[in-house]
Every structure is written in structure tokens, then in C-alpha cells.
């Protein structure tokens, strides 16, 4: 389970399990001490009380200021909870000499399957419970006989398998739904490129990586010329087609160069390079302008290059690239005249 959503589910279940388990083992210990006639029943009762105390302390810590420290490894803590639960039925068997009916072991198998989202780890722990139960049954033969115990064990394992398969199927569907929602949130539906949210998420990751490695970061700001004129004279469908063709050009030109491209908004696109691609940054921008020109699309392009260790976020480079793009637009207008933006034109330079 690697996603943030999956880890959050584990953390929630661990929190709930600690609270409920503490109450359950407290009641179990009290009932055993006061109503169970089995010999040496005080031993498993003490184990149950210790378990309840550990779970109560864990619940307090998880809910307190130390919670984030403890929950950095939720799977480890969940495995610890499952192991501590599994110890109790065997403490009862070994202390009382009663192997069957081992209700505690049966409930442990089912509980682990129900409360532990990582099915592979849950299956490994359940296998361990089975082995320990068999070893105990061999050392302390059950009165109904080993075959009867094996039947009960098989029933518990079958129920656990059903629960784990159901849980895994549900978890997979939830993960798929979460991924679909995430994609809808970060992908531009017109071009298929990352949208503004996707740009900022990925840009932040790239800058953080560059900051750790000391790699340079470059940002290119691409503004398509003449979109308003196309919308006014040929309709918004033609304008959308122009945006799609521009996006395809950018994606095709940058995909083999290790660059990241996104649609910021409207007719604005952003290209980001980290590390080696920055060394040939001017060549990449020339290639982008040329690819657009071959589609009859003119664009104003600006860029900014910086050391990730000297900037707080990608916003600074985006702002600098935006200003550079505006300067490029003004420069090209002064050369070609105001009519430059009256419609899309090729500009290979």
C-alpha cells in the first residue's frame, strides 16, 4: 500500500483498533479472573491487562502530539497490534492447558483479516497464528482430537480469506476512484496536458528534487499569438483546435528531451526543464518555436533559469519567465507591427 489515501486508511483503522482493543482486553481480563474456572487463568488475564494497557497508551499517543511520529510507519504499528493480539490466545492455552475450543485463536484470525488492510502482511500473520496453534495443539492435545481442531482452523482461515479478498477489492476500487478524481483535478480536458494544478504540483516536486541534487531549473513561458482573433473571426471551436494543435506540438517536441509541459490557462503554456536539459535550453526553445511555426502558429516565448537552492518556490521562475515572454511579445510587435496579434502566423525564429 503506497498511496497517501491507503496510508490514511491504515492510520484510521489503527486508531480505532487501539481504542476498541484496549476496552475489549480489559473486559476479557476481568471476566476471566471472575468467572473462568480454568486453572492458572490469572496468567492469561495478566497478559490481557498488559495488552489493554499497551493499547491504551498507544491510543493516547496516536491522538496526541506524538501521533505523527508514531504514524510515520503505520504498517509497522499495525503489525505490532496484530502480533500482540495473537499472543493472548496462546497465553491462555499454555497457562490452562486447554487447547480446544480456542475461541481466542479463531477470533484473532478473523480480526486480523478484518482490521489489517495490507492483505499480504495479514496473511503472513494469520499463517503464523496457524502454525503456533498447531504446535500448541501437538504439545497439548485437544480433547475432541486434532482433526476437529483442524476443521475449526480451516473455517476461520476461509472466513479470513473472504474478508481479505473483499477488503482488497474494495481498497483497489477506492484507490482507482481516487486516482480518477486526481487525474480529473490535474489534467486539462481540452489538451490532455497537466493543468494549472498539475503544473504547480509537478513543478514543486521538480524544484524540490533539484534543490537536493543541486541541478539547475529552467522555465519557459509560451503564449500563443492571435487566439482572440481566431475566436472572434472563426469561432471558439477553431480557437480550441488551435490550442489543441499547439499542445500537441509542445508535447511532441518536449517528450524526448526530458522536459515537462503543461497548459497554464487559456493560450498560455509552461515548459520546465531540470538538470541536463537546461544545458541546451536555448535549443529546446528554438525547437518549440519552429514546431509551432510549422503548424502556422505564432507564439511569444520567455524563459528564466535559476538555482533551485536559491529560490523558495517555482513561482519566482514562473514570474520571471512571464515577464520575459511579455518582453518578447513587445519586441516582436515593434518589429512586425500591431497587426501581429490579429491572427496566428508562423514564426520560426
Short mmCIF file of C-alpha atoms in Angstrom, two decimals:
data_model
loop_
_atom_site.label_atom_id
_atom_site.label_comp_id
_atom_site.label_asym_id
_atom_site.label_seq_id
_atom_site.Cartn_x
_atom_site.Cartn_y
_atom_site.Cartn_z
CA UNK A 1 0.00 0.00 0.00
CA UNK A 2 1.88 3.02 -1.18
CA UNK A 3 -0.59 5.81 -1.76
CA UNK A 4 -1.37 8.56 0.72
CA UNK A 5 -5.02 7.52 0.77
CA UNK A 6 -4.10 3.91 1.62
CA UNK A 7 -1.82 5.03 4.43
CA UNK A 8 -4.58 7.25 5.80
CA UNK A 9 -6.93 4.25 5.90
CA UNK A 10 -4.34 2.24 7.85
CA UNK A 11 -3.88 5.10 10.30
CA UNK A 12 -7.61 5.47 10.85
CA UNK A 13 -8.07 1.76 11.42
CA UNK A 14 -5.07 1.64 13.76
CA UNK A 15 -6.53 4.47 15.84
CA UNK A 16 -9.93 2.77 16.10
CA UNK A 17 -8.40 -0.65 16.74
CA UNK A 18 -6.24 0.59 19.62
CA UNK A 19 -9.22 2.13 21.41
CA UNK A 20 -11.55 -0.83 20.93
CA UNK A 21 -8.88 -3.43 21.68
CA UNK A 22 -7.97 -1.72 24.95
CA UNK A 23 -11.58 -1.88 26.13
CA UNK A 24 -12.03 -5.46 24.87
CA UNK A 25 -8.96 -6.86 26.61
CA UNK A 26 -9.84 -5.08 29.83
CA UNK A 27 -13.26 -6.76 29.83
CA UNK A 28 -11.67 -10.10 28.86
CA UNK A 29 -9.23 -9.96 31.76
CA UNK A 30 -11.94 -9.09 34.28
CA UNK A 31 -14.30 -11.84 33.05
CA UNK A 32 -11.53 -14.46 33.07
CA UNK A 33 -10.47 -13.59 36.61
CA UNK A 34 -14.01 -13.58 38.00
CA UNK A 35 -15.87 -16.25 36.02
CA UNK A 36 -13.43 -18.62 34.26
CA UNK A 37 -12.84 -21.82 36.34
CA UNK A 38 -9.81 -22.91 34.28
CA UNK A 39 -6.56 -23.44 36.24
CA UNK A 40 -3.93 -20.66 36.28
CA UNK A 41 -6.32 -18.39 34.47
CA UNK A 42 -4.67 -15.41 36.17
CA UNK A 43 -1.70 -15.72 33.78
CA UNK A 44 -3.61 -15.02 30.53
CA UNK A 45 -5.64 -12.43 32.46
CA UNK A 46 -2.46 -10.53 33.33
CA UNK A 47 -1.35 -10.79 29.70
CA UNK A 48 -4.74 -9.38 28.65
CA UNK A 49 -4.42 -6.49 31.13
CA UNK A 50 -0.90 -5.69 29.91
CA UNK A 51 -2.19 -5.78 26.33
CA UNK A 52 -5.05 -3.44 27.24
CA UNK A 53 -2.61 -1.03 28.92
CA UNK A 54 -0.26 -1.03 25.92
CA UNK A 55 -3.16 -0.34 23.56
CA UNK A 56 -4.50 2.44 25.81
CA UNK A 57 -1.09 4.12 25.90
CA UNK A 58 -0.78 3.73 22.13
CA UNK A 59 -4.21 5.27 21.59
CA UNK A 60 -3.31 8.28 23.75
CA UNK A 61 -0.01 8.75 21.92
CA UNK A 62 -1.61 8.43 18.48
CA UNK A 63 -4.22 11.05 19.35
CA UNK A 64 -1.66 13.36 21.00
CA UNK A 65 1.24 15.41 19.74
CA UNK A 66 3.35 12.28 19.20
CA UNK A 67 0.79 10.86 16.80
CA UNK A 68 2.58 11.93 13.62
CA UNK A 69 5.84 10.39 14.84
CA UNK A 70 4.13 7.07 15.57
CA UNK A 71 2.11 7.06 12.35
CA UNK A 72 5.05 7.56 10.02
CA UNK A 73 5.18 3.76 9.89
CA UNK A 74 1.51 2.76 10.21
CA UNK A 75 2.07 -0.70 8.73
CA UNK A 76 4.71 -1.49 11.37
CA UNK A 77 2.43 -0.38 14.18
CA UNK A 78 -0.48 -2.33 12.70
CA UNK A 79 1.67 -5.45 12.56
CA UNK A 80 2.61 -4.89 16.20
CA UNK A 81 -1.06 -4.61 17.15
CA UNK A 82 -1.86 -7.84 15.30
CA UNK A 83 1.06 -9.68 16.92
CA UNK A 84 0.09 -8.53 20.41
CA UNK A 85 -3.49 -9.66 19.84
CA UNK A 86 -2.22 -13.03 18.63
CA UNK A 87 -0.17 -13.64 21.76
CA UNK A 88 -3.22 -13.69 24.04
CA UNK A 89 -4.97 -16.92 22.98
CA UNK A 90 -1.69 -18.83 23.21
CA UNK A 91 -1.02 -17.43 26.65
CA UNK A 92 -4.39 -18.88 27.65
CA UNK A 93 -3.69 -22.26 26.04
CA UNK A 94 -0.24 -22.64 27.56
CA UNK A 95 -1.32 -21.49 31.03
CA UNK A 96 -4.54 -23.50 31.31
CA UNK A 97 -3.61 -26.49 29.20
CA UNK A 98 -6.86 -26.09 27.26
CA UNK A 99 -6.30 -26.09 23.51
CA UNK A 100 -9.88 -26.51 22.33
CA UNK A 101 -12.13 -24.71 21.86
CA UNK A 102 -9.60 -21.93 21.21
CA UNK A 103 -12.11 -19.16 20.57
CA UNK A 104 -9.37 -16.59 21.05
CA UNK A 105 -7.34 -18.01 18.16
CA UNK A 106 -10.39 -18.17 15.92
CA UNK A 107 -11.31 -14.57 16.67
CA UNK A 108 -7.69 -13.47 16.23
CA UNK A 109 -7.56 -14.90 12.71
CA UNK A 110 -10.80 -13.20 11.71
CA UNK A 111 -9.91 -9.91 13.43
CA UNK A 112 -6.54 -9.66 11.71
CA UNK A 113 -8.19 -10.20 8.32
CA UNK A 114 -10.83 -7.57 9.06
CA UNK A 115 -8.64 -4.88 10.62
CA UNK A 116 -5.41 -5.17 8.65
CA UNK A 117 -5.72 -3.59 5.15
CA UNK A 118 -2.42 -4.97 3.79
CA UNK A 119 -3.59 -8.46 2.88
CA UNK A 120 -0.12 -9.92 2.28
CA UNK A 121 1.06 -8.94 5.75
CA UNK A 122 -2.27 -10.06 7.24
CA UNK A 123 -1.94 -13.45 5.50
CA UNK A 124 1.61 -13.86 6.86
CA UNK A 125 0.46 -13.10 10.43
CA UNK A 126 -2.51 -15.46 10.10
CA UNK A 127 -0.18 -18.17 8.84
CA UNK A 128 1.94 -17.61 11.93
CA UNK A 129 -1.12 -17.92 14.16
CA UNK A 130 -2.00 -21.21 12.43
CA UNK A 131 1.48 -22.60 12.95
CA UNK A 132 1.56 -21.57 16.62
CA UNK A 133 -1.90 -23.07 17.14
CA UNK A 134 -0.83 -26.38 15.59
CA UNK A 135 2.37 -26.54 17.63
CA UNK A 136 0.39 -25.84 20.81
CA UNK A 137 -2.19 -28.49 19.88
CA UNK A 138 0.56 -31.06 19.38
CA UNK A 139 2.11 -30.18 22.74
CA UNK A 140 -1.29 -30.07 24.47
CA UNK A 141 -3.61 -32.43 22.55
CA UNK A 142 -7.18 -31.12 22.36
CA UNK A 143 -9.90 -33.32 23.86
CA UNK A 144 -12.02 -33.55 20.68
CA UNK A 145 -8.93 -34.55 18.73
CA UNK A 146 -6.64 -32.80 16.25
CA UNK A 147 -8.93 -33.36 13.20
CA UNK A 148 -11.74 -31.39 14.87
CA UNK A 149 -9.35 -28.56 15.67
CA UNK A 150 -8.11 -28.52 12.05
CA UNK A 151 -11.68 -28.21 10.81
CA UNK A 152 -12.26 -25.19 13.06
CA UNK A 153 -8.98 -23.69 11.90
CA UNK A 154 -9.94 -24.21 8.25
CA UNK A 155 -13.28 -22.48 8.83
CA UNK A 156 -11.57 -19.49 10.44
CA UNK A 157 -9.00 -19.31 7.61
CA UNK A 158 -11.73 -19.50 4.95
CA UNK A 159 -13.65 -16.66 6.59
CA UNK A 160 -10.43 -14.64 6.89
CA UNK A 161 -9.66 -15.22 3.20
CA UNK A 162 -13.12 -13.99 2.22
CA UNK A 163 -12.70 -10.88 4.34
CA UNK A 164 -9.23 -10.15 2.95
CA UNK A 165 -10.36 -10.60 -0.66
CA UNK A 166 -13.35 -8.33 -0.09
CA UNK A 167 -11.19 -5.74 1.64
CA UNK A 168 -8.56 -5.84 -1.13
CA UNK A 169 -11.19 -5.50 -3.85
CA UNK A 170 -12.77 -2.55 -2.03
CA UNK A 171 -9.39 -0.94 -1.44
CA UNK A 172 -8.47 -1.35 -5.11
CA UNK A 173 -11.73 0.23 -6.23
CA UNK A 174 -11.32 3.12 -3.80
CA UNK A 175 -7.74 3.62 -4.98
CA UNK A 176 -8.91 3.58 -8.60
CA UNK A 177 -11.63 6.12 -7.85
CA UNK A 178 -9.15 8.33 -6.01
CA UNK A 179 -6.75 8.16 -8.95
CA UNK A 180 -9.54 9.07 -11.38
CA UNK A 181 -10.50 12.05 -9.25
CA UNK A 182 -6.86 13.10 -9.03
CA UNK A 183 -6.47 12.85 -12.80
CA UNK A 184 -9.59 14.93 -13.35
CA UNK A 185 -8.20 17.53 -10.98
CA UNK A 186 -4.76 17.86 -12.58
CA UNK A 187 -5.37 17.20 -16.30
CA UNK A 188 -6.67 19.77 -18.79
CA UNK A 189 -9.63 18.21 -20.58
CA UNK A 190 -9.09 20.15 -23.83
CA UNK A 191 -5.44 19.25 -24.44
CA UNK A 192 -4.76 16.28 -22.19
CA UNK A 193 -1.79 18.14 -20.71
CA UNK A 194 -1.42 18.83 -16.98
CA UNK A 195 -3.48 21.87 -15.99
CA UNK A 196 -2.51 24.67 -13.61
CA UNK A 197 -2.93 22.45 -10.53
CA UNK A 198 -0.95 19.65 -12.16
CA UNK A 199 1.73 22.14 -13.19
CA UNK A 200 2.18 23.50 -9.68
CA UNK A 201 2.25 20.02 -8.13
CA UNK A 202 4.83 18.68 -10.57
CA UNK A 203 6.86 21.89 -10.60
CA UNK A 204 7.12 21.81 -6.82
CA UNK A 205 8.37 18.21 -6.97
CA UNK A 206 10.93 19.08 -9.67
CA UNK A 207 12.25 22.08 -7.75
CA UNK A 208 12.50 20.07 -4.52
CA UNK A 209 14.45 17.35 -6.33
CA UNK A 210 16.70 19.94 -7.96
CA UNK A 211 17.31 21.58 -4.59
CA UNK A 212 18.55 18.27 -3.17
CA UNK A 213 20.80 17.47 -6.15
CA UNK A 214 21.96 21.00 -6.97
CA UNK A 215 20.64 20.79 -10.54
CA UNK A 216 19.62 23.97 -12.40
CA UNK A 217 15.97 24.64 -13.21
CA UNK A 218 14.63 26.38 -16.33
CA UNK A 219 11.10 27.57 -17.02
CA UNK A 220 9.73 28.53 -20.43
CA UNK A 221 6.53 30.57 -20.76
CA UNK A 222 4.77 30.12 -24.12
CA UNK A 223 1.91 32.43 -25.11
CA UNK A 224 0.08 31.62 -28.34
CA UNK A 225 -0.47 34.72 -30.51
CA UNK A 226 -3.77 35.56 -32.15
CA UNK A 227 -6.15 33.28 -30.24
CA UNK A 228 -8.64 36.09 -29.63
CA UNK A 229 -8.68 36.94 -33.33
CA UNK A 230 -9.33 33.29 -34.24
CA UNK A 231 -12.17 33.08 -31.69
CA UNK A 232 -13.70 36.34 -32.97
CA UNK A 233 -13.46 35.56 -36.69
CA UNK A 234 -13.63 31.76 -36.94
CA UNK A 235 -15.42 30.78 -33.72
CA UNK A 236 -14.36 29.21 -30.46
CA UNK A 237 -14.25 25.73 -31.99
CA UNK A 238 -11.45 26.92 -34.27
CA UNK A 239 -9.77 28.51 -31.27
CA UNK A 240 -9.98 25.23 -29.35
CA UNK A 241 -8.49 23.42 -32.33
CA UNK A 242 -5.63 25.89 -32.39
CA UNK A 243 -4.97 25.29 -28.67
CA UNK A 244 -5.03 21.52 -29.20
CA UNK A 245 -2.57 21.74 -32.12
CA UNK A 246 -0.27 23.94 -30.07
CA UNK A 247 -0.43 21.50 -27.15
CA UNK A 248 0.35 18.57 -29.46
CA UNK A 249 3.36 20.44 -30.88
CA UNK A 250 4.68 21.21 -27.41
CA UNK A 251 4.14 17.67 -26.16
CA UNK A 252 5.76 16.10 -29.23
CA UNK A 253 8.73 18.46 -29.17
CA UNK A 254 9.48 18.12 -25.46
CA UNK A 255 8.68 14.47 -24.72
CA UNK A 256 12.05 13.17 -25.95
CA UNK A 257 14.00 15.96 -24.26
CA UNK A 258 13.09 15.16 -20.67
CA UNK A 259 11.00 18.32 -20.32
CA UNK A 260 7.69 18.82 -18.57
CA UNK A 261 4.95 20.79 -20.34
CA UNK A 262 1.57 21.97 -19.06
CA UNK A 263 -1.26 24.28 -20.04
CA UNK A 264 -1.34 27.11 -17.53
CA UNK A 265 -4.53 28.78 -18.75
CA UNK A 266 -6.17 29.92 -21.99
CA UNK A 267 -3.42 30.25 -24.60
CA UNK A 268 -0.56 30.03 -22.07
CA UNK A 269 1.72 27.01 -21.72
CA UNK A 270 4.70 26.33 -19.48
CA UNK A 271 7.74 24.17 -20.18
CA UNK A 272 10.06 23.12 -17.33
CA UNK A 273 13.50 21.53 -17.51
CA UNK A 274 15.72 20.27 -14.70
CA UNK A 275 19.33 19.19 -14.88
CA UNK A 276 20.84 18.17 -18.23
CA UNK A 277 18.05 19.58 -20.46
CA UNK A 278 18.85 23.05 -19.09
CA UNK A 279 22.30 22.87 -20.71
CA UNK A 280 20.60 23.03 -24.13
CA UNK A 281 17.72 25.23 -23.07
CA UNK A 282 18.00 27.72 -25.96
CA UNK A 283 17.94 24.85 -28.46
CA UNK A 284 14.79 23.46 -26.86
CA UNK A 285 13.00 26.81 -27.12
CA UNK A 286 14.06 27.20 -30.75
CA UNK A 287 12.68 23.72 -31.45
CA UNK A 288 9.40 24.62 -29.76
CA UNK A 289 9.02 27.83 -31.76
CA UNK A 290 9.86 26.03 -35.00
CA UNK A 291 7.38 23.20 -34.35
CA UNK A 292 4.62 25.72 -33.69
CA UNK A 293 5.55 27.70 -36.79
CA UNK A 294 5.24 24.60 -38.98
CA UNK A 295 1.64 24.40 -37.78
CA UNK A 296 1.08 28.03 -38.70
CA UNK A 297 1.05 29.08 -35.05
CA UNK A 298 2.95 32.10 -33.79
CA UNK A 299 3.99 32.32 -30.13
CA UNK A 300 5.71 34.67 -27.73
CA UNK A 301 8.23 32.84 -25.55
CA UNK A 302 10.12 33.86 -22.46
CA UNK A 303 12.29 31.88 -20.09
CA UNK A 304 14.10 32.00 -16.77
CA UNK A 305 16.90 29.83 -15.39
CA UNK A 306 17.86 29.58 -11.76
CA UNK A 307 19.49 27.58 -9.00
CA UNK A 308 16.81 25.72 -7.06
CA UNK A 309 18.80 26.20 -3.85
CA UNK A 310 18.41 29.96 -4.17
CA UNK A 311 14.65 30.14 -4.78
CA UNK A 312 11.80 29.49 -2.38
CA UNK A 313 9.42 28.04 -4.98
CA UNK A 314 8.82 27.72 -8.68
CA UNK A 315 6.60 30.81 -8.59
CA UNK A 316 9.63 33.09 -8.86
CA UNK A 317 10.85 31.44 -12.06
CA UNK A 318 7.32 31.40 -13.48
CA UNK A 319 7.04 35.14 -12.84
CA UNK A 320 10.43 35.86 -14.41
CA UNK A 321 9.58 33.74 -17.45
CA UNK A 322 6.23 35.53 -17.77
CA UNK A 323 7.95 38.93 -17.80
CA UNK A 324 10.44 37.65 -20.37
CA UNK A 325 7.56 36.42 -22.52
CA UNK A 326 5.90 39.83 -22.39
CA UNK A 327 9.20 41.44 -23.41
CA UNK A 328 9.42 39.02 -26.34
CA UNK A 329 5.84 39.87 -27.34
CA UNK A 330 6.58 43.63 -27.23
CA UNK A 331 9.80 43.16 -29.19
CA UNK A 332 8.10 41.14 -31.91
CA UNK A 333 5.25 43.66 -32.12
CA UNK A 334 7.70 46.52 -32.58
CA UNK A 335 9.28 44.65 -35.49
CA UNK A 336 6.15 43.32 -37.19
CA UNK A 337 3.65 45.99 -36.17
CA UNK A 338 0.47 45.83 -34.09
CA UNK A 339 -1.20 43.60 -36.62
CA UNK A 340 1.00 40.79 -35.30
CA UNK A 341 -1.73 39.69 -32.91
CA UNK A 342 -4.57 39.94 -35.38
CA UNK A 343 -4.24 36.28 -36.18
CA UNK A 344 -1.95 33.25 -35.94
CA UNK A 345 1.18 33.48 -38.03
CA UNK A 346 4.23 31.34 -38.48
CA UNK A 347 7.37 32.48 -36.73
CA UNK A 348 10.25 30.04 -36.99
CA UNK A 349 12.72 32.43 -35.38
#
